[in-house]
Tab-separated table of C-alpha atoms and ligand atoms in Angstrom:
chain	number	residue	atom	x	y	z
L	257	UNK	CA	4.075	-39.687	-12.183
L	258	UNK	CA	4.135	-41.412	-8.627
L	259	UNK	CA	4.274	-38.860	-5.644
L	260	UNK	CA	5.587	-41.188	-3.473
L	261	UNK	CA	8.892	-41.360	-1.486
L	262	UNK	CA	11.010	-42.424	1.298
L	263	UNK	CA	13.977	-40.431	1.132
L	264	UNK	CA	16.703	-39.819	4.061
L	265	UNK	CA	18.070	-36.338	3.261
L	266	UNK	CA	17.326	-34.509	5.347
L	267	UNK	CA	15.819	-36.836	7.781
L	268	UNK	CA	14.078	-39.794	7.473
L	269	UNK	CA	10.969	-38.555	5.545
L	270	UNK	CA	7.567	-40.590	4.621
L	271	UNK	CA	6.379	-38.986	1.853
L	272	UNK	CA	2.535	-39.452	-0.372
L	273	UNK	CA	-0.515	-38.939	-0.076
L	274	UNK	CA	-1.654	-41.662	2.476
L	275	UNK	CA	1.332	-42.262	4.732
L	276	UNK	CA	-0.242	-41.055	7.585
L	277	UNK	CA	-1.779	-44.623	8.056
L	278	UNK	CA	2.445	-45.460	8.775
L	279	UNK	CA	2.319	-43.746	12.203
L	280	UNK	CA	1.934	-46.220	14.720
L	281	UNK	CA	4.544	-47.988	13.222
L	282	UNK	CA	6.725	-44.644	12.324
L	283	UNK	CA	6.766	-43.599	16.432
L	284	UNK	CA	8.021	-48.083	16.540
L	285	UNK	CA	10.284	-47.072	15.063
L	286	UNK	CA	11.911	-44.138	15.846
L	287	UNK	CA	11.652	-46.213	19.399
L	288	UNK	CA	8.587	-44.142	21.277
L	289	UNK	CA	6.248	-46.706	23.218
L	290	UNK	CA	4.165	-44.090	25.101
L	291	UNK	CA	4.186	-40.652	23.071
L	292	UNK	CA	2.504	-37.079	24.051
L	293	UNK	CA	0.636	-36.182	20.656
L	294	UNK	CA	1.313	-32.799	20.289
L	295	UNK	CA	-1.522	-29.706	18.217
L	296	UNK	CA	-3.139	-26.667	18.347
L	297	UNK	CA	-6.251	-26.784	19.538
L	298	UNK	CA	-8.026	-26.004	15.483
L	299	UNK	CA	-6.766	-29.206	14.054
L	300	UNK	CA	-7.761	-31.375	17.593
L	301	UNK	CA	-11.268	-30.500	16.668
L	302	UNK	CA	-10.553	-32.162	13.005
L	303	UNK	CA	-11.434	-35.544	12.153
L	304	UNK	CA	-7.951	-36.478	10.427
L	305	UNK	CA	-6.798	-35.308	13.967
L	306	UNK	CA	-9.139	-37.723	15.819
L	307	UNK	CA	-7.879	-40.393	13.546
L	308	UNK	CA	-4.266	-40.084	13.210
L	309	UNK	CA	-4.586	-39.952	17.623
L	310	UNK	CA	-6.479	-42.984	17.887
L	311	UNK	CA	-4.108	-44.817	15.839
L	312	UNK	CA	-1.633	-44.872	19.106
L	313	UNK	CA	-3.626	-45.441	21.934
L	314	UNK	CA	-1.137	-44.774	23.809
L	315	UNK	CA	-0.992	-41.273	23.519
L	316	UNK	CA	-1.512	-38.550	25.220
L	317	UNK	CA	-3.278	-35.565	23.716
L	318	UNK	CA	-1.292	-31.839	23.962
L	319	UNK	CA	-2.831	-29.018	22.755
L	320	UNK	CA	-2.669	-25.827	24.629
L	321	UNK	CA	-0.474	-23.624	21.984
L	322	UNK	CA	-1.601	-20.738	19.978
L	323	UNK	CA	-0.206	-19.416	16.562
L	324	UNK	CA	3.267	-17.810	17.107
L	325	UNK	CA	3.527	-20.155	20.053
L	326	UNK	CA	5.220	-18.416	22.977
L	327	UNK	CA	7.257	-20.153	25.713
L	328	UNK	CA	4.495	-20.795	28.345
L	329	UNK	CA	2.837	-23.451	26.231
L	330	UNK	CA	6.683	-25.319	25.988
L	331	UNK	CA	6.468	-24.961	29.919
L	332	UNK	CA	3.268	-26.915	30.079
L	333	UNK	CA	3.941	-29.503	27.697
L	334	UNK	CA	7.272	-29.772	29.370
L	335	UNK	CA	4.474	-30.577	32.875
L	336	UNK	CA	2.652	-33.400	30.985
L	337	UNK	CA	4.960	-35.048	28.760
L	338	UNK	CA	6.697	-35.922	32.131
L	339	UNK	CA	3.400	-36.470	34.001
L	340	UNK	CA	2.620	-38.716	31.763
L	341	UNK	CA	6.106	-40.139	31.672
L	342	UNK	CA	6.445	-40.295	27.726
L	343	UNK	CA	8.932	-41.766	25.749
L	344	UNK	CA	8.741	-39.014	22.456
L	345	UNK	CA	6.652	-36.397	20.910
L	346	UNK	CA	4.336	-36.983	17.694
L	347	UNK	CA	4.604	-33.232	16.688
L	348	UNK	CA	1.377	-32.905	14.491
L	349	UNK	CA	0.305	-29.559	12.982
L	350	UNK	CA	1.331	-26.408	10.814
L	351	UNK	CA	4.665	-24.782	12.427
L	352	UNK	CA	2.889	-23.584	15.588
L	353	UNK	CA	2.301	-26.558	16.748
L	354	UNK	CA	5.979	-28.427	14.961
L	355	UNK	CA	8.038	-25.768	16.828
L	356	UNK	CA	6.094	-26.848	20.477
L	357	UNK	CA	6.488	-30.012	19.933
L	358	UNK	CA	10.155	-30.102	19.239
L	359	UNK	CA	10.700	-27.991	22.262
L	360	UNK	CA	8.671	-30.247	24.392
L	361	UNK	CA	10.654	-32.832	23.480
L	362	UNK	CA	14.325	-30.592	23.740
L	363	UNK	CA	13.425	-29.624	27.055
L	364	UNK	CA	12.158	-32.518	28.620
L	365	UNK	CA	15.888	-33.639	28.694
L	366	UNK	CA	17.099	-30.022	30.148
L	367	UNK	CA	17.818	-28.226	33.591
L	368	UNK	CA	18.768	-24.266	32.464
L	369	UNK	CA	15.730	-22.317	31.259
L	370	UNK	CA	14.981	-22.251	27.704
L	371	UNK	CA	16.779	-19.215	26.379
L	372	UNK	CA	20.048	-20.512	27.052
L	373	UNK	CA	19.750	-22.000	24.059
L	374	UNK	CA	18.952	-19.787	21.840
L	375	UNK	CA	20.757	-19.918	18.121
L	376	UNK	CA	24.102	-18.052	19.282
L	377	UNK	CA	27.511	-19.293	18.673
L	378	UNK	CA	27.607	-22.911	20.392
L	379	UNK	CA	24.979	-22.137	23.001
L	380	UNK	CA	23.386	-25.536	22.011
L	381	UNK	CA	26.100	-27.340	23.064
L	382	UNK	CA	25.147	-26.586	26.064
L	383	UNK	CA	22.187	-28.930	25.897
L	384	UNK	CA	22.177	-32.324	27.413
L	385	UNK	CA	21.412	-34.064	24.711
L	386	UNK	CA	21.041	-37.250	25.879
L	387	UNK	CA	17.979	-35.870	27.835
L	388	UNK	CA	16.375	-35.361	23.811
L	389	UNK	CA	13.024	-37.455	23.482
L	390	UNK	CA	12.630	-38.253	19.543
L	391	UNK	CA	10.348	-36.685	18.241
L	392	UNK	CA	8.077	-38.014	14.572
L	393	UNK	CA	6.678	-34.449	12.443
L	394	UNK	CA	3.594	-34.699	10.574
L	395	UNK	CA	3.182	-31.362	8.860
L	396	UNK	CA	-0.493	-29.637	7.994
L	397	UNK	CA	0.525	-26.862	5.905
L	398	UNK	CA	2.850	-26.469	3.001
L	399	UNK	CA	5.740	-23.195	4.304
L	400	UNK	CA	7.970	-23.802	7.416
L	401	UNK	CA	9.254	-26.819	7.017
L	402	UNK	CA	9.849	-27.566	10.525
L	403	UNK	CA	9.514	-31.160	9.921
L	404	UNK	CA	12.869	-31.718	8.846
L	405	UNK	CA	14.635	-28.364	10.381
L	406	UNK	CA	16.713	-28.297	13.547
L	407	UNK	CA	15.503	-24.876	15.342
L	408	UNK	CA	12.304	-24.000	16.727
L	409	UNK	CA	10.930	-20.323	17.145
L	410	UNK	CA	9.360	-19.337	20.000
L	411	UNK	CA	8.446	-16.210	21.280
L	412	UNK	CA	10.072	-14.408	24.553
L	413	UNK	CA	6.633	-12.572	25.979
L	414	UNK	CA	8.359	-9.674	27.935
L	415	UNK	CA	10.925	-8.383	25.185
L	416	UNK	CA	8.086	-9.067	22.444
L	417	UNK	CA	10.869	-11.277	20.438
L	418	UNK	CA	11.018	-14.180	17.514
L	419	UNK	CA	13.654	-16.417	19.534
L	420	UNK	CA	15.707	-19.745	17.671
L	421	UNK	CA	15.986	-22.011	19.680
L	422	UNK	CA	18.434	-24.164	17.778
L	423	UNK	CA	19.290	-28.109	18.671
L	424	UNK	CA	20.844	-30.907	16.179
L	425	UNK	CA	19.041	-33.024	17.797
L	426	UNK	CA	15.873	-31.328	17.328
L	427	UNK	CA	15.182	-32.733	13.828
L	428	UNK	CA	12.597	-35.402	14.300
L	429	UNK	CA	14.055	-38.838	13.380
L	430	UNK	CA	11.192	-39.619	11.128
L	431	UNK	CA	8.621	-37.118	9.140
L	432	UNK	CA	6.000	-38.205	7.015
L	433	UNK	CA	5.132	-35.195	5.345
L	434	UNK	CA	1.038	-36.539	3.162
L	435	UNK	CA	-0.247	-33.598	1.653
L	436	UNK	CA	-4.145	-34.580	2.284
L	437	UNK	CA	-3.404	-33.523	5.298
L	438	UNK	CA	-2.670	-30.425	3.887
L	439	UNK	CA	-5.979	-30.846	1.923
L	440	UNK	CA	-8.589	-28.894	4.915
L	441	UNK	CA	-6.045	-25.659	5.079
L	442	UNK	CA	-7.680	-21.877	4.170
L	443	UNK	CA	-6.684	-20.770	1.540
L	444	UNK	CA	-5.528	-17.885	2.842
L	445	UNK	CA	-3.255	-20.093	5.096
L	446	UNK	CA	-2.449	-21.675	2.040
L	447	UNK	CA	-1.274	-18.857	0.709
L	448	UNK	CA	1.104	-16.962	3.378
L	449	UNK	CA	2.621	-20.687	4.486
L	450	UNK	CA	3.590	-20.762	0.738
L	451	UNK	CA	4.826	-17.631	0.970
L	452	UNK	CA	7.452	-18.666	3.962
L	453	UNK	CA	7.933	-21.536	1.231
L	454	UNK	CA	9.328	-19.649	-1.185
L	455	UNK	CA	10.555	-16.974	1.175
L	456	UNK	CA	12.883	-19.052	2.529
L	457	UNK	CA	14.590	-20.670	-0.945
L	458	UNK	CA	14.333	-16.938	-1.822
L	459	UNK	CA	16.804	-16.019	1.105
L	460	UNK	CA	18.951	-18.459	1.543
L	461	UNK	CA	19.356	-18.513	-2.609
L	462	UNK	CA	20.614	-14.416	-2.225
L	463	UNK	CA	22.185	-14.959	0.766
L	464	UNK	CA	25.891	-13.672	1.856
L	465	UNK	CA	27.773	-17.038	2.107
L	466	UNK	CA	28.888	-20.180	0.280
L	467	UNK	CA	26.957	-22.454	0.182
L	468	UNK	CA	26.010	-24.079	-3.443
L	469	UNK	CA	24.567	-27.297	-2.537
L	470	UNK	CA	21.368	-25.363	-1.104
L	471	UNK	CA	21.303	-22.959	-3.753
L	472	UNK	CA	20.366	-26.071	-5.978
L	473	UNK	CA	17.890	-27.049	-3.742
L	474	UNK	CA	16.215	-23.564	-3.282
L	475	UNK	CA	15.771	-22.740	-7.061
L	476	UNK	CA	14.221	-26.016	-7.172
L	477	UNK	CA	12.045	-25.017	-4.643
L	478	UNK	CA	11.224	-22.345	-6.760
L	479	UNK	CA	10.304	-23.832	-9.417
L	480	UNK	CA	7.626	-25.545	-7.507
L	481	UNK	CA	6.171	-22.394	-5.607
L	482	UNK	CA	5.790	-21.408	-8.894
L	483	UNK	CA	3.407	-24.194	-10.711
L	484	UNK	CA	1.914	-24.976	-8.028
L	485	UNK	CA	1.319	-22.157	-5.086
L	486	UNK	CA	-2.137	-20.870	-6.772
L	487	UNK	CA	-3.667	-23.864	-7.878
L	488	UNK	CA	-2.834	-25.155	-4.337
L	489	UNK	CA	-4.732	-21.717	-3.053
L	490	UNK	CA	-7.757	-22.224	-5.577
L	491	UNK	CA	-7.949	-26.103	-5.657
L	492	UNK	CA	-7.566	-27.085	-2.652
L	493	UNK	CA	-8.341	-30.652	-3.565
L	494	UNK	CA	-5.305	-31.123	-6.855
L	495	UNK	CA	-2.675	-32.933	-4.493
L	496	UNK	CA	-0.520	-33.328	-6.589
L	497	UNK	CA	-0.100	-29.026	-6.845
L	498	UNK	CA	-0.614	-29.307	-2.087
L	499	UNK	CA	2.362	-32.390	-2.761
L	500	UNK	CA	4.737	-30.017	-4.335
L	501	UNK	CA	4.057	-27.523	-2.217
L	502	UNK	CA	4.913	-29.670	0.494
L	503	UNK	CA	7.779	-31.305	-0.599
L	504	UNK	CA	8.556	-27.199	-1.548
L	505	UNK	CA	8.848	-26.827	2.220
L	506	UNK	CA	11.092	-29.044	2.856
L	507	UNK	CA	13.013	-27.590	0.625
L	508	UNK	CA	12.829	-24.277	2.148
L	509	UNK	CA	14.475	-25.070	5.313
L	510	UNK	CA	16.727	-27.608	3.952
L	511	UNK	CA	18.268	-24.270	1.967
L	512	UNK	CA	18.000	-22.050	4.869
L	513	UNK	CA	20.648	-23.827	6.464
L	514	UNK	CA	22.462	-21.460	4.638
L	515	UNK	CA	20.541	-17.670	5.340
L	516	UNK	CA	17.992	-16.201	5.325
L	517	UNK	CA	17.622	-12.343	5.047
L	518	UNK	CA	15.952	-9.416	5.462
L	519	UNK	CA	12.511	-10.619	4.921
L	520	UNK	CA	12.486	-13.003	8.092
L	521	UNK	CA	14.485	-10.395	10.260
L	522	UNK	CA	11.674	-7.641	9.524
L	523	UNK	CA	8.688	-10.564	9.712
L	524	UNK	CA	9.774	-11.674	13.177
L	525	UNK	CA	9.151	-8.285	14.915
L	526	UNK	CA	5.828	-7.682	13.017
L	527	UNK	CA	4.570	-11.164	13.454
L	528	UNK	CA	5.400	-11.675	17.554
L	529	UNK	CA	4.303	-7.157	18.441
L	530	UNK	CA	0.808	-7.473	15.638
L	531	UNK	CA	0.728	-11.289	16.212
L	532	UNK	CA	0.266	-11.380	12.156
L	533	UNK	CA	0.676	-15.198	10.247
L	534	UNK	CA	4.653	-15.482	9.749
L	535	UNK	CA	4.161	-16.658	5.817
L	536	UNK	CA	1.528	-13.515	4.871
L	537	UNK	CA	3.926	-11.249	6.646
L	538	UNK	CA	6.673	-12.541	4.402
L	539	UNK	CA	5.394	-12.057	1.644
L	540	UNK	CA	4.516	-8.774	2.218
L	541	UNK	CA	7.881	-7.845	2.298
L	542	UNK	CA	9.367	-10.556	-0.486
L	543	UNK	CA	8.878	-7.457	-3.652
L	544	UNK	CA	10.545	-4.443	-1.114
L	545	UNK	CA	13.185	-6.701	-0.124
L	546	UNK	CA	14.128	-7.861	-3.409
L	547	UNK	CA	14.216	-3.716	-4.898
L	548	UNK	CA	16.318	-2.857	-1.772
L	549	UNK	CA	19.265	-6.552	-2.402
L	550	UNK	CA	19.457	-5.454	-6.035
L	551	UNK	CA	21.961	-4.080	-6.876
L	552	UNK	CA	23.924	-7.589	-5.136
L	553	UNK	CA	21.570	-9.836	-6.447
L	554	UNK	CA	20.665	-8.693	-9.789
L	555	UNK	CA	22.950	-11.547	-12.028
L	556	UNK	CA	21.684	-14.324	-9.756
L	557	UNK	CA	18.492	-13.406	-10.004
L	558	UNK	CA	18.540	-13.250	-13.889
L	559	UNK	CA	20.143	-16.809	-13.563
L	560	UNK	CA	16.881	-17.772	-11.269
L	561	UNK	CA	14.301	-16.536	-13.213
L	562	UNK	CA	15.633	-18.417	-16.558
L	563	UNK	CA	15.869	-20.848	-14.548
L	564	UNK	CA	11.973	-20.797	-14.115
L	565	UNK	CA	10.707	-20.233	-17.269
L	566	UNK	CA	10.634	-16.415	-17.131
L	567	UNK	CA	12.548	-13.375	-18.789
L	568	UNK	CA	16.259	-13.768	-17.567
L	569	UNK	CA	16.180	-10.517	-15.762
L	570	UNK	CA	15.662	-8.766	-12.559
L	571	UNK	CA	12.278	-7.151	-13.559
L	572	UNK	CA	10.958	-10.263	-14.971
L	573	UNK	CA	11.345	-12.387	-11.620
L	574	UNK	CA	10.052	-9.047	-9.806
L	575	UNK	CA	6.568	-8.831	-11.646
L	576	UNK	CA	6.035	-12.541	-10.837
L	577	UNK	CA	6.529	-12.173	-7.268
L	578	UNK	CA	4.265	-9.167	-7.272
L	579	UNK	CA	1.431	-11.121	-9.947
L	580	UNK	CA	2.005	-14.366	-7.800
L	581	UNK	CA	0.479	-12.438	-4.237
L	582	UNK	CA	-2.279	-10.596	-6.033
L	583	UNK	CA	-3.092	-14.096	-7.530
L	584	UNK	CA	-2.692	-15.483	-4.253
L	585	UNK	CA	-4.953	-12.501	-1.634
L	586	UNK	CA	-1.411	-11.834	-0.318
L	587	UNK	CA	-2.046	-7.960	0.431
L	588	UNK	CA	0.603	-5.220	-0.810
L	589	UNK	CA	0.774	-3.898	1.612
L	590	UNK	CA	1.205	-3.593	5.341
L	591	UNK	CA	-1.890	-2.150	5.951
L	592	UNK	CA	-3.282	-5.464	4.777
L	593	UNK	CA	-2.501	-6.964	8.010
L	594	UNK	CA	-3.929	-3.922	10.316
L	595	UNK	CA	0.226	-3.310	10.829
L	596	UNK	CA	0.191	0.911	10.700
L	597	UNK	CA	3.286	3.422	11.356
L	598	UNK	CA	2.920	3.272	15.758
L	599	UNK	CA	5.932	0.775	16.307
L	600	UNK	CA	7.934	1.908	13.353
L	601	UNK	CA	10.957	2.657	15.976
L	602	UNK	CA	10.604	-0.566	17.643
L	603	UNK	CA	10.517	-2.519	14.157
L	604	UNK	CA	13.496	-1.044	12.829
L	605	UNK	CA	15.703	-1.288	15.809
L	606	UNK	CA	14.569	-5.266	16.391
L	607	UNK	CA	15.028	-6.485	12.880
L	608	UNK	CA	18.939	-5.789	12.521
L	609	UNK	CA	19.352	-7.442	15.860
L	610	UNK	CA	17.469	-10.606	14.607
L	611	UNK	CA	19.177	-13.488	13.989
L	612	UNK	CA	18.232	-13.809	10.413
L	613	UNK	CA	19.465	-10.774	9.477
L	614	UNK	CA	23.041	-11.351	8.931
L	615	UNK	CA	22.145	-13.160	6.108
L	616	UNK	CA	21.381	-10.243	3.842
L	617	UNK	CA	23.686	-10.037	0.894
L	618	UNK	CA	23.443	-5.997	1.999
L	619	UNK	CA	23.783	-5.225	5.553
L	620	UNK	CA	21.275	-4.789	7.552
L	621	UNK	CA	21.524	-1.776	10.086
L	622	UNK	CA	18.933	0.376	11.392
L	623	UNK	CA	18.285	2.752	8.587
L	624	UNK	CA	18.207	0.364	6.080
L	625	UNK	CA	15.777	-1.562	8.186
L	626	UNK	CA	13.371	1.588	8.630
L	627	UNK	CA	13.258	2.401	4.007
L	628	UNK	CA	12.162	-1.329	3.744
L	629	UNK	CA	9.274	-0.501	6.205
L	630	UNK	CA	7.668	2.075	5.687
L	631	UNK	CA	8.399	1.194	1.734
L	632	UNK	CA	5.717	-1.877	2.650
L	633	UNK	CA	3.779	0.545	4.755
L	634	UNK	CA	3.665	2.839	2.103
L	635	UNK	CA	3.265	0.290	-1.407
L	636	UNK	CA	6.063	1.895	-2.829
L	637	UNK	CA	8.317	-0.777	-4.826
N	803	NAD	N1	11.092	-23.968	12.513
N	803	NAD	C1	11.339	-23.067	11.559
N	803	NAD	O1	12.066	-23.167	11.053
N	803	NAD	C2	10.366	-22.247	11.407
N	803	NAD	C3	10.517	-21.854	9.884
N	803	NAD	C4	9.683	-20.976	9.549
N	803	NAD	C5	8.471	-20.048	10.820
N	803	NAD	N2	7.574	-20.993	11.541
N	803	NAD	C6	7.100	-20.772	12.779
N	803	NAD	O2	5.769	-21.207	12.716
N	803	NAD	C7	4.681	-20.775	12.504
N	803	NAD	C8	4.071	-20.466	11.722
N	803	NAD	O3	4.207	-21.165	11.141
N	803	NAD	P1	2.216	-22.285	10.339
N	803	NAD	O4	2.986	-20.820	9.277
N	803	NAD	O5	2.576	-23.331	9.352
N	803	NAD	O6	1.116	-22.076	10.909
N	803	NAD	P2	0.677	-22.319	12.371
N	803	NAD	O7	0.843	-23.887	12.427
N	803	NAD	O8	0.276	-21.047	13.582
N	803	NAD	O9	-1.325	-22.331	11.557
N	803	NAD	C9	-2.066	-21.603	11.121
N	803	NAD	C10	-3.310	-21.312	11.097
N	803	NAD	O10	-4.128	-22.679	10.266
N	803	NAD	C11	-4.320	-23.768	11.006
N	803	NAD	N3	-4.607	-25.406	10.625
N	803	NAD	C12	-2.748	-25.511	10.098
N	803	NAD	N4	-3.353	-27.206	9.602
N	803	NAD	C13	-4.294	-27.184	8.903
N	803	NAD	C14	-4.833	-27.755	8.195
N	803	NAD	N5	-4.316	-28.661	7.428
N	803	NAD	N6	-6.051	-27.416	8.123
N	803	NAD	C15	-7.192	-26.394	8.558
N	803	NAD	N7	-6.496	-25.545	9.483
N	803	NAD	C16	-5.099	-25.936	10.056
N	803	NAD	C17	-4.557	-24.352	12.415
N	803	NAD	O11	-4.809	-24.431	13.576
N	803	NAD	C18	-4.067	-22.276	13.011
N	803	NAD	O12	-4.789	-21.633	13.139
N	803	NAD	C19	5.443	-18.742	13.185
N	803	NAD	O13	5.824	-19.531	14.741
N	803	NAD	C20	6.415	-18.806	12.719
N	803	NAD	O14	7.482	-18.022	13.620
N	803	NAD	C21	9.049	-21.755	12.466
N	804	FE2	FE1	9.347	-18.620	7.396
């Protein structure tokens, strides 16, 4: 099958191997003459990044970003944006670089502090929309789906809390999904980011709101994960598997407009307190959250299991999740991420307050968060 296409859902997506070659034209089509090229310091050194940058003669690079990005990176990027007289952002990287790039484009036009735009109620309406610069996004991981999302995640360092900043115009104007950009991802990052895409689809599908459109996207996303993630981990050069995972990632972020849930609500505090990889952390929590939510989601999971070619039972789906994790090297317990019980009280207090907690099909209070966390710590399914 020719895995090359142009989509206009949920934004303009140019999908297919080799399409990074269209970057200069996409930048022009997005109305930019002088973009800031935002990436992370590891990617900055790679030949594929250098050649993408070289295709934009006027662009300047900004790469002061770390995984689980923090607000000072955004502030430094805004200073670079203004200092260079830039008129847009090319965001090139995994979720960390994409989110910082999106936040730079957003904050370049604001006078209020970034925390005033957290994804709470209608806080996004506080923003000066006219000041938001256009964004062209190129994902180099297949997980977060930030390339087709209207939000960005950034850590508030004083409270060690991951905050979600939302504005509809943070959606990239044009996204180039070129699976060749993900070929160099090491197996464990491929596995972790893939589990993030899986978690987005699964939590959206199980979420406690009415959104059949999101449900449809989520189940097909999960089928793509089932049929491609292990191949992408073991054979990183398999472009069909890489492309299908890139599609699954974009589908996850499209679906989670509906909801996320306890996987993310627990993974966010663990990620900000221990600096663990977001997707791997989700992967550890996934089966424990499934079991915790079982009574409420059992019928839905049976339908999902049937769709992806399993016996239509909750058990069959749970066994599949556990086997996939093992096959791709995602740890079964939090110990595998060097997370212990030293901060359990803080984590179980933070999880119910995370903005993703409200979508969990079973209410996530402190007690529930403690139950799930302790099971994930001890490996008790
Ligand atoms: N905006 C959203 O909707 C959303 C959704 C989920 C997660 N997130 C956030 O995204 C971040 C995680 O993003 P991520 O999982 O993509 O990881 P990442 O961007 O932090 O990257 C992880 C590592 O992989 C490296 N890397 C990335 N692409 C590579 C490639 N092609 N080849 C070699 N190395 C490569 C990076 O340099 C980095 O060292 C977290 O901060 C998380 O909270 C955002
Ligand atoms: Fe996520």
